[in-house]
Amino acid sequence: MNVYDWALSSLNDRHLFTVLDLAGTFAFALSGAVAARNRGLDWFGVVAIAFAVACGGGVLRDLCIGAVPPAGLADWRYLTVVLVATAMALAAHTLVERLAHPVMLFDSIGLGLFAVTGAQKAMAFGQNAEVAILLGMVTAVGGGVLRDVLLNRVPVILRREIYASAALLGAAIEVAGQMLGWQSDLRTWCALAVCFVLRYLSVHYRWHLPRAAPRRLPPD
């Protein structure tokens, strides 16, 4: 590959990363805004929850890899996307509610998008495969944890649902594909689809991770 082809490939990868990251921001912001509106928060509260959900995981990832200031705080596009998603949730709530389980749907989309982009950015900053996979998961689930804590709910990752494990699998596919030299578009969409489908089907069919049986103490 000559210098021109390498530069073009890098440009296309960066463009794809930005598009996916902003799409994930929109999906998570919409899920956060819908959840906050359903809890009866005022407009400022809805915006705050939407921003925390959309950018919280990315901020944690950027702090871990030394990408400061974090993109979610330094790039105006992220705040703009959050505001647009919040406006849609407030103004077009009837349209949003027509989707089956809107919070779960948008949360599943954002989970897959952020698992992929989180792993991509960690690898781009020179992190090894293990760190990239873990930070892909952190990027995907961090915002949801903040949402649940702020809304006084038990975080999803502490329940029996398949949530963090779906993000972990999506990030692992992205990292493995990159190390094996798969085409960037192929590995990205494959990882995204696997994460989204696993999360969505697990909720639809009530799949759960196995639970450890409580230890029974012998009678006195």
PDB file of C-alpha atoms in Angstrom:
ATOM      1  CA  MET A   1       0.000   0.000   0.000  1.00  0.00           C
ATOM      2  CA  ASN A   2       1.455   3.361  -1.005  1.00  0.00           C
ATOM      3  CA  VAL A   3       1.348   6.527   1.054  1.00  0.00           C
ATOM      4  CA  TYR A   4      -1.695   7.895  -0.799  1.00  0.00           C
ATOM      5  CA  ASP A   5      -3.734   4.711  -0.256  1.00  0.00           C
ATOM      6  CA  TRP A   6      -2.753   4.578   3.427  1.00  0.00           C
ATOM      7  CA  ALA A   7      -3.746   8.208   3.943  1.00  0.00           C
ATOM      8  CA  LEU A   8      -7.069   7.662   2.158  1.00  0.00           C
ATOM      9  CA  SER A   9      -7.775   4.556   4.254  1.00  0.00           C
ATOM     10  CA  SER A  10      -6.967   6.422   7.481  1.00  0.00           C
ATOM     11  CA  LEU A  11      -9.218   9.309   6.434  1.00  0.00           C
ATOM     12  CA  ASN A  12     -12.093   6.948   5.676  1.00  0.00           C
ATOM     13  CA  ASP A  13     -11.606   5.168   9.022  1.00  0.00           C
ATOM     14  CA  ARG A  14     -11.668   8.464  10.911  1.00  0.00           C
ATOM     15  CA  HIS A  15     -14.781   9.566   9.032  1.00  0.00           C
ATOM     16  CA  LEU A  16     -16.519   6.275   9.823  1.00  0.00           C
ATOM     17  CA  PHE A  17     -15.491   6.547  13.484  1.00  0.00           C
ATOM     18  CA  THR A  18     -16.902  10.086  13.753  1.00  0.00           C
ATOM     19  CA  VAL A  19     -20.184   9.112  12.092  1.00  0.00           C
ATOM     20  CA  LEU A  20     -20.630   6.061  14.325  1.00  0.00           C
ATOM     21  CA  ASP A  21     -19.668   7.969  17.470  1.00  0.00           C
ATOM     22  CA  LEU A  22     -22.162  10.745  16.759  1.00  0.00           C
ATOM     23  CA  ALA A  23     -24.833   8.177  15.877  1.00  0.00           C
ATOM     24  CA  GLY A  24     -24.227   6.434  19.192  1.00  0.00           C
ATOM     25  CA  THR A  25     -24.386   9.789  20.959  1.00  0.00           C
ATOM     26  CA  PHE A  26     -27.758  10.490  19.352  1.00  0.00           C
ATOM     27  CA  ALA A  27     -29.170   7.055  20.220  1.00  0.00           C
ATOM     28  CA  PHE A  28     -28.042   7.203  23.858  1.00  0.00           C
ATOM     29  CA  ALA A  29     -29.141  10.835  24.232  1.00  0.00           C
ATOM     30  CA  LEU A  30     -32.594   9.906  22.949  1.00  0.00           C
ATOM     31  CA  SER A  31     -32.848   6.964  25.351  1.00  0.00           C
ATOM     32  CA  GLY A  32     -31.723   9.161  28.252  1.00  0.00           C
ATOM     33  CA  ALA A  33     -34.114  11.955  27.343  1.00  0.00           C
ATOM     34  CA  VAL A  34     -37.068   9.554  27.068  1.00  0.00           C
ATOM     35  CA  ALA A  35     -36.225   7.951  30.429  1.00  0.00           C
ATOM     36  CA  ALA A  36     -35.857  11.373  32.092  1.00  0.00           C
ATOM     37  CA  ARG A  37     -39.113  12.659  30.595  1.00  0.00           C
ATOM     38  CA  ASN A  38     -40.930   9.544  31.784  1.00  0.00           C
ATOM     39  CA  ARG A  39     -39.671  10.329  35.313  1.00  0.00           C
ATOM     40  CA  GLY A  40     -41.201  13.814  35.118  1.00  0.00           C
ATOM     41  CA  LEU A  41     -37.974  15.847  35.131  1.00  0.00           C
ATOM     42  CA  ASP A  42     -37.966  19.441  33.928  1.00  0.00           C
ATOM     43  CA  TRP A  43     -36.297  20.472  30.667  1.00  0.00           C
ATOM     44  CA  PHE A  44     -32.911  21.110  32.269  1.00  0.00           C
ATOM     45  CA  GLY A  45     -33.040  17.742  33.998  1.00  0.00           C
ATOM     46  CA  VAL A  46     -33.889  15.998  30.720  1.00  0.00           C
ATOM     47  CA  VAL A  47     -30.945  17.670  28.955  1.00  0.00           C
ATOM     48  CA  ALA A  48     -28.595  16.831  31.826  1.00  0.00           C
ATOM     49  CA  ILE A  49     -29.604  13.154  31.854  1.00  0.00           C
ATOM     50  CA  ALA A  50     -29.397  12.942  28.053  1.00  0.00           C
ATOM     51  CA  PHE A  51     -25.875  14.425  28.064  1.00  0.00           C
ATOM     52  CA  ALA A  52     -24.716  12.151  30.884  1.00  0.00           C
ATOM     53  CA  VAL A  53     -25.985   9.065  29.072  1.00  0.00           C
ATOM     54  CA  ALA A  54     -24.637  10.107  25.683  1.00  0.00           C
ATOM     55  CA  CYS A  55     -21.178  11.317  26.725  1.00  0.00           C
ATOM     56  CA  GLY A  56     -20.483   9.762  30.122  1.00  0.00           C
ATOM     57  CA  GLY A  57     -18.935   6.547  28.828  1.00  0.00           C
ATOM     58  CA  GLY A  58     -16.859   8.379  26.227  1.00  0.00           C
ATOM     59  CA  VAL A  59     -15.523  10.802  28.831  1.00  0.00           C
ATOM     60  CA  LEU A  60     -14.441   7.894  31.045  1.00  0.00           C
ATOM     61  CA  ARG A  61     -12.727   6.229  28.076  1.00  0.00           C
ATOM     62  CA  ASP A  62     -10.886   9.398  27.037  1.00  0.00           C
ATOM     63  CA  LEU A  63      -9.653  10.007  30.578  1.00  0.00           C
ATOM     64  CA  CYS A  64      -8.337   6.439  30.763  1.00  0.00           C
ATOM     65  CA  ILE A  65      -6.370   6.681  27.501  1.00  0.00           C
ATOM     66  CA  GLY A  66      -5.164  10.263  28.041  1.00  0.00           C
ATOM     67  CA  ALA A  67      -7.279  11.856  25.299  1.00  0.00           C
ATOM     68  CA  VAL A  68      -7.883  15.123  27.138  1.00  0.00           C
ATOM     69  CA  PRO A  69      -9.942  17.166  27.046  1.00  0.00           C
ATOM     70  CA  PRO A  70     -12.527  14.435  26.322  1.00  0.00           C
ATOM     71  CA  ALA A  71     -14.245  14.704  22.948  1.00  0.00           C
ATOM     72  CA  GLY A  72     -17.683  14.828  24.569  1.00  0.00           C
ATOM     73  CA  LEU A  73     -16.703  18.052  26.348  1.00  0.00           C
ATOM     74  CA  ALA A  74     -14.424  19.674  23.766  1.00  0.00           C
ATOM     75  CA  ASP A  75     -16.275  18.985  20.486  1.00  0.00           C
ATOM     76  CA  TRP A  76     -19.382  21.125  19.938  1.00  0.00           C
ATOM     77  CA  ARG A  77     -20.961  18.463  17.727  1.00  0.00           C
ATOM     78  CA  TYR A  78     -21.636  16.157  20.670  1.00  0.00           C
ATOM     79  CA  LEU A  79     -23.577  18.773  22.621  1.00  0.00           C
ATOM     80  CA  THR A  80     -25.458  19.717  19.457  1.00  0.00           C
ATOM     81  CA  VAL A  81     -26.472  16.103  18.839  1.00  0.00           C
ATOM     82  CA  VAL A  82     -27.598  15.780  22.473  1.00  0.00           C
ATOM     83  CA  LEU A  83     -29.740  18.915  22.187  1.00  0.00           C
ATOM     84  CA  VAL A  84     -31.326  17.718  18.933  1.00  0.00           C
ATOM     85  CA  ALA A  85     -32.126  14.315  20.435  1.00  0.00           C
ATOM     86  CA  THR A  86     -33.570  15.953  23.552  1.00  0.00           C
ATOM     87  CA  ALA A  87     -35.725  18.284  21.464  1.00  0.00           C
ATOM     88  CA  MET A  88     -37.075  15.279  19.556  1.00  0.00           C
ATOM     89  CA  ALA A  89     -37.893  13.439  22.784  1.00  0.00           C
ATOM     90  CA  LEU A  90     -39.734  16.477  24.167  1.00  0.00           C
ATOM     91  CA  ALA A  91     -41.441  17.808  21.047  1.00  0.00           C
ATOM     92  CA  ALA A  92     -42.114  14.597  19.123  1.00  0.00           C
ATOM     93  CA  HIS A  93     -42.715  12.284  22.057  1.00  0.00           C
ATOM     94  CA  THR A  94     -45.811  10.791  20.388  1.00  0.00           C
ATOM     95  CA  LEU A  95     -43.731   9.687  17.412  1.00  0.00           C
ATOM     96  CA  VAL A  96     -40.988   8.318  19.654  1.00  0.00           C
ATOM     97  CA  GLU A  97     -43.477   6.418  21.813  1.00  0.00           C
ATOM     98  CA  ARG A  98     -44.829   4.633  18.732  1.00  0.00           C
ATOM     99  CA  LEU A  99     -41.646   2.599  18.673  1.00  0.00           C
ATOM    100  CA  ALA A 100     -41.861  -0.527  20.804  1.00  0.00           C
ATOM    101  CA  HIS A 101     -39.990   0.013  24.035  1.00  0.00           C
ATOM    102  CA  PRO A 102     -38.165   3.164  22.827  1.00  0.00           C
ATOM    103  CA  VAL A 103     -35.651   3.341  25.673  1.00  0.00           C
ATOM    104  CA  MET A 104     -34.603  -0.276  25.148  1.00  0.00           C
ATOM    105  CA  LEU A 105     -34.402   0.142  21.362  1.00  0.00           C
ATOM    106  CA  PHE A 106     -32.242   3.271  21.394  1.00  0.00           C
ATOM    107  CA  ASP A 107     -30.171   1.918  24.270  1.00  0.00           C
ATOM    108  CA  SER A 108     -29.427  -1.245  22.265  1.00  0.00           C
ATOM    109  CA  ILE A 109     -28.399   0.800  19.226  1.00  0.00           C
ATOM    110  CA  GLY A 110     -26.156   3.043  21.300  1.00  0.00           C
ATOM    111  CA  LEU A 111     -24.652   0.040  23.084  1.00  0.00           C
ATOM    112  CA  GLY A 112     -23.436  -1.478  19.822  1.00  0.00           C
ATOM    113  CA  LEU A 113     -22.186   1.802  18.386  1.00  0.00           C
ATOM    114  CA  PHE A 114     -20.232   2.804  21.485  1.00  0.00           C
ATOM    115  CA  ALA A 115     -18.759  -0.664  22.035  1.00  0.00           C
ATOM    116  CA  VAL A 116     -17.232  -0.445  18.554  1.00  0.00           C
ATOM    117  CA  THR A 117     -16.076   3.172  18.647  1.00  0.00           C
ATOM    118  CA  GLY A 118     -14.705   2.816  22.185  1.00  0.00           C
ATOM    119  CA  ALA A 119     -12.528  -0.098  21.137  1.00  0.00           C
ATOM    120  CA  GLN A 120     -11.472   1.715  17.965  1.00  0.00           C
ATOM    121  CA  LYS A 121     -10.325   4.822  19.804  1.00  0.00           C
ATOM    122  CA  ALA A 122      -8.437   2.831  22.431  1.00  0.00           C
ATOM    123  CA  MET A 123      -6.574   0.945  19.697  1.00  0.00           C
ATOM    124  CA  ALA A 124      -5.869   4.200  17.862  1.00  0.00           C
ATOM    125  CA  PHE A 125      -4.200   5.548  21.020  1.00  0.00           C
ATOM    126  CA  GLY A 126      -1.857   2.564  21.162  1.00  0.00           C
ATOM    127  CA  GLN A 127      -3.607   0.470  23.808  1.00  0.00           C
ATOM    128  CA  ASN A 128      -3.313  -3.311  23.699  1.00  0.00           C
ATOM    129  CA  ALA A 129      -6.176  -5.634  22.801  1.00  0.00           C
ATOM    130  CA  GLU A 130      -7.267  -6.333  26.383  1.00  0.00           C
ATOM    131  CA  VAL A 131      -7.458  -2.645  27.296  1.00  0.00           C
ATOM    132  CA  ALA A 132      -9.249  -1.813  24.038  1.00  0.00           C
ATOM    133  CA  ILE A 133     -11.933  -4.441  24.649  1.00  0.00           C
ATOM    134  CA  LEU A 134     -12.492  -3.336  28.245  1.00  0.00           C
ATOM    135  CA  LEU A 135     -12.656   0.344  27.295  1.00  0.00           C
ATOM    136  CA  GLY A 136     -15.069  -0.493  24.492  1.00  0.00           C
ATOM    137  CA  MET A 137     -17.341  -2.007  27.116  1.00  0.00           C
ATOM    138  CA  VAL A 138     -16.839   0.957  29.468  1.00  0.00           C
ATOM    139  CA  THR A 139     -17.734   3.374  26.669  1.00  0.00           C
ATOM    140  CA  ALA A 140     -20.898   1.409  25.948  1.00  0.00           C
ATOM    141  CA  VAL A 141     -22.192   0.895  29.493  1.00  0.00           C
ATOM    142  CA  GLY A 142     -20.835   3.966  31.314  1.00  0.00           C
ATOM    143  CA  GLY A 143     -23.612   6.299  30.203  1.00  0.00           C
ATOM    144  CA  GLY A 144     -26.314   3.797  31.093  1.00  0.00           C
ATOM    145  CA  VAL A 145     -24.895   3.397  34.592  1.00  0.00           C
ATOM    146  CA  LEU A 146     -24.940   7.187  35.085  1.00  0.00           C
ATOM    147  CA  ARG A 147     -28.543   7.338  33.840  1.00  0.00           C
ATOM    148  CA  ASP A 148     -29.734   4.658  36.223  1.00  0.00           C
ATOM    149  CA  VAL A 149     -27.869   6.123  39.206  1.00  0.00           C
ATOM    150  CA  LEU A 150     -29.190   9.643  38.545  1.00  0.00           C
ATOM    151  CA  LEU A 151     -32.731   8.307  38.107  1.00  0.00           C
ATOM    152  CA  ASN A 152     -32.424   6.243  41.320  1.00  0.00           C
ATOM    153  CA  ARG A 153     -32.626   2.865  39.588  1.00  0.00           C
ATOM    154  CA  VAL A 154     -30.559  -0.287  39.923  1.00  0.00           C
ATOM    155  CA  PRO A 155     -27.995  -0.103  37.058  1.00  0.00           C
ATOM    156  CA  VAL A 156     -28.670  -2.533  34.233  1.00  0.00           C
ATOM    157  CA  ILE A 157     -25.199  -4.078  34.476  1.00  0.00           C
ATOM    158  CA  LEU A 158     -25.968  -5.188  38.051  1.00  0.00           C
ATOM    159  CA  ARG A 159     -29.054  -7.088  36.972  1.00  0.00           C
ATOM    160  CA  ARG A 160     -29.202 -10.480  35.308  1.00  0.00           C
ATOM    161  CA  GLU A 161     -29.765  -8.981  31.855  1.00  0.00           C
ATOM    162  CA  ILE A 162     -27.306  -9.498  28.995  1.00  0.00           C
ATOM    163  CA  TYR A 163     -25.949  -5.959  28.694  1.00  0.00           C
ATOM    164  CA  ALA A 164     -22.264  -5.510  29.493  1.00  0.00           C
ATOM    165  CA  SER A 165     -21.503  -8.953  28.046  1.00  0.00           C
ATOM    166  CA  ALA A 166     -23.070  -7.925  24.720  1.00  0.00           C
ATOM    167  CA  ALA A 167     -20.880  -4.803  24.637  1.00  0.00           C
ATOM    168  CA  LEU A 168     -17.845  -6.895  25.570  1.00  0.00           C
ATOM    169  CA  LEU A 169     -18.521  -9.270  22.668  1.00  0.00           C
ATOM    170  CA  GLY A 170     -18.984  -6.416  20.194  1.00  0.00           C
ATOM    171  CA  ALA A 171     -15.732  -4.761  21.285  1.00  0.00           C
ATOM    172  CA  ALA A 172     -13.906  -8.103  21.100  1.00  0.00           C
ATOM    173  CA  ILE A 173     -15.061  -8.674  17.517  1.00  0.00           C
ATOM    174  CA  GLU A 174     -13.882  -5.198  16.517  1.00  0.00           C
ATOM    175  CA  VAL A 175     -10.453  -5.654  18.126  1.00  0.00           C
ATOM    176  CA  ALA A 176      -9.981  -9.210  16.823  1.00  0.00           C
ATOM    177  CA  GLY A 177     -10.991  -8.148  13.331  1.00  0.00           C
ATOM    178  CA  GLN A 178      -8.518  -5.280  13.387  1.00  0.00           C
ATOM    179  CA  MET A 179      -5.692  -7.546  14.567  1.00  0.00           C
ATOM    180  CA  LEU A 180      -6.532 -10.148  11.906  1.00  0.00           C
ATOM    181  CA  GLY A 181      -6.598  -7.527   9.164  1.00  0.00           C
ATOM    182  CA  TRP A 182     -10.275  -7.652   8.321  1.00  0.00           C
ATOM    183  CA  GLN A 183     -11.684  -4.866   6.178  1.00  0.00           C
ATOM    184  CA  SER A 184     -12.656  -1.987   8.457  1.00  0.00           C
ATOM    185  CA  ASP A 185     -16.266  -1.725   7.249  1.00  0.00           C
ATOM    186  CA  LEU A 186     -16.793  -5.481   7.536  1.00  0.00           C
ATOM    187  CA  ARG A 187     -15.518  -5.847  11.090  1.00  0.00           C
ATOM    188  CA  THR A 188     -17.263  -2.687  12.272  1.00  0.00           C
ATOM    189  CA  TRP A 189     -20.717  -3.580  11.006  1.00  0.00           C
ATOM    190  CA  CYS A 190     -20.304  -7.207  12.090  1.00  0.00           C
ATOM    191  CA  ALA A 191     -19.380  -6.173  15.650  1.00  0.00           C
ATOM    192  CA  LEU A 192     -22.168  -3.610  15.791  1.00  0.00           C
ATOM    193  CA  ALA A 193     -24.790  -6.046  14.508  1.00  0.00           C
ATOM    194  CA  VAL A 194     -23.777  -8.840  16.895  1.00  0.00           C
ATOM    195  CA  CYS A 195     -23.895  -6.534  19.921  1.00  0.00           C
ATOM    196  CA  PHE A 196     -27.244  -4.979  18.963  1.00  0.00           C
ATOM    197  CA  VAL A 197     -28.942  -8.257  18.032  1.00  0.00           C
ATOM    198  CA  LEU A 198     -27.735 -10.046  21.168  1.00  0.00           C
ATOM    199  CA  ARG A 199     -28.910  -7.227  23.432  1.00  0.00           C
ATOM    200  CA  TYR A 200     -32.244  -6.745  21.666  1.00  0.00           C
ATOM    201  CA  LEU A 201     -33.092 -10.451  21.508  1.00  0.00           C
ATOM    202  CA  SER A 202     -32.066 -10.986  25.126  1.00  0.00           C
ATOM    203  CA  VAL A 203     -34.602  -8.373  26.217  1.00  0.00           C
ATOM    204  CA  HIS A 204     -37.304  -9.580  23.834  1.00  0.00           C
ATOM    205  CA  TYR A 205     -36.980 -13.238  24.828  1.00  0.00           C
ATOM    206  CA  ARG A 206     -35.948 -12.569  28.451  1.00  0.00           C
ATOM    207  CA  TRP A 207     -32.550 -14.208  28.165  1.00  0.00           C
ATOM    208  CA  HIS A 208     -30.446 -13.900  31.302  1.00  0.00           C
ATOM    209  CA  LEU A 209     -26.989 -14.816  32.435  1.00  0.00           C
ATOM    210  CA  PRO A 210     -26.841 -17.780  34.842  1.00  0.00           C
ATOM    211  CA  ARG A 211     -27.103 -16.841  38.480  1.00  0.00           C
ATOM    212  CA  ALA A 212     -25.019 -18.377  41.214  1.00  0.00           C
ATOM    213  CA  ALA A 213     -27.138 -20.470  43.524  1.00  0.00           C
ATOM    214  CA  PRO A 214     -27.108 -19.230  47.131  1.00  0.00           C
ATOM    215  CA  ARG A 215     -25.133 -21.384  49.480  1.00  0.00           C
ATOM    216  CA  ARG A 216     -27.302 -23.280  51.901  1.00  0.00           C
ATOM    217  CA  LEU A 217     -25.886 -23.499  55.368  1.00  0.00           C
ATOM    218  CA  PRO A 218     -26.428 -26.704  57.290  1.00  0.00           C
ATOM    219  CA  PRO A 219     -28.991 -26.508  60.095  1.00  0.00           C
ATOM    220  CA  ASP A 220     -27.659 -25.885  63.564  1.00  0.00           C
TER     221      ASP A 220
END
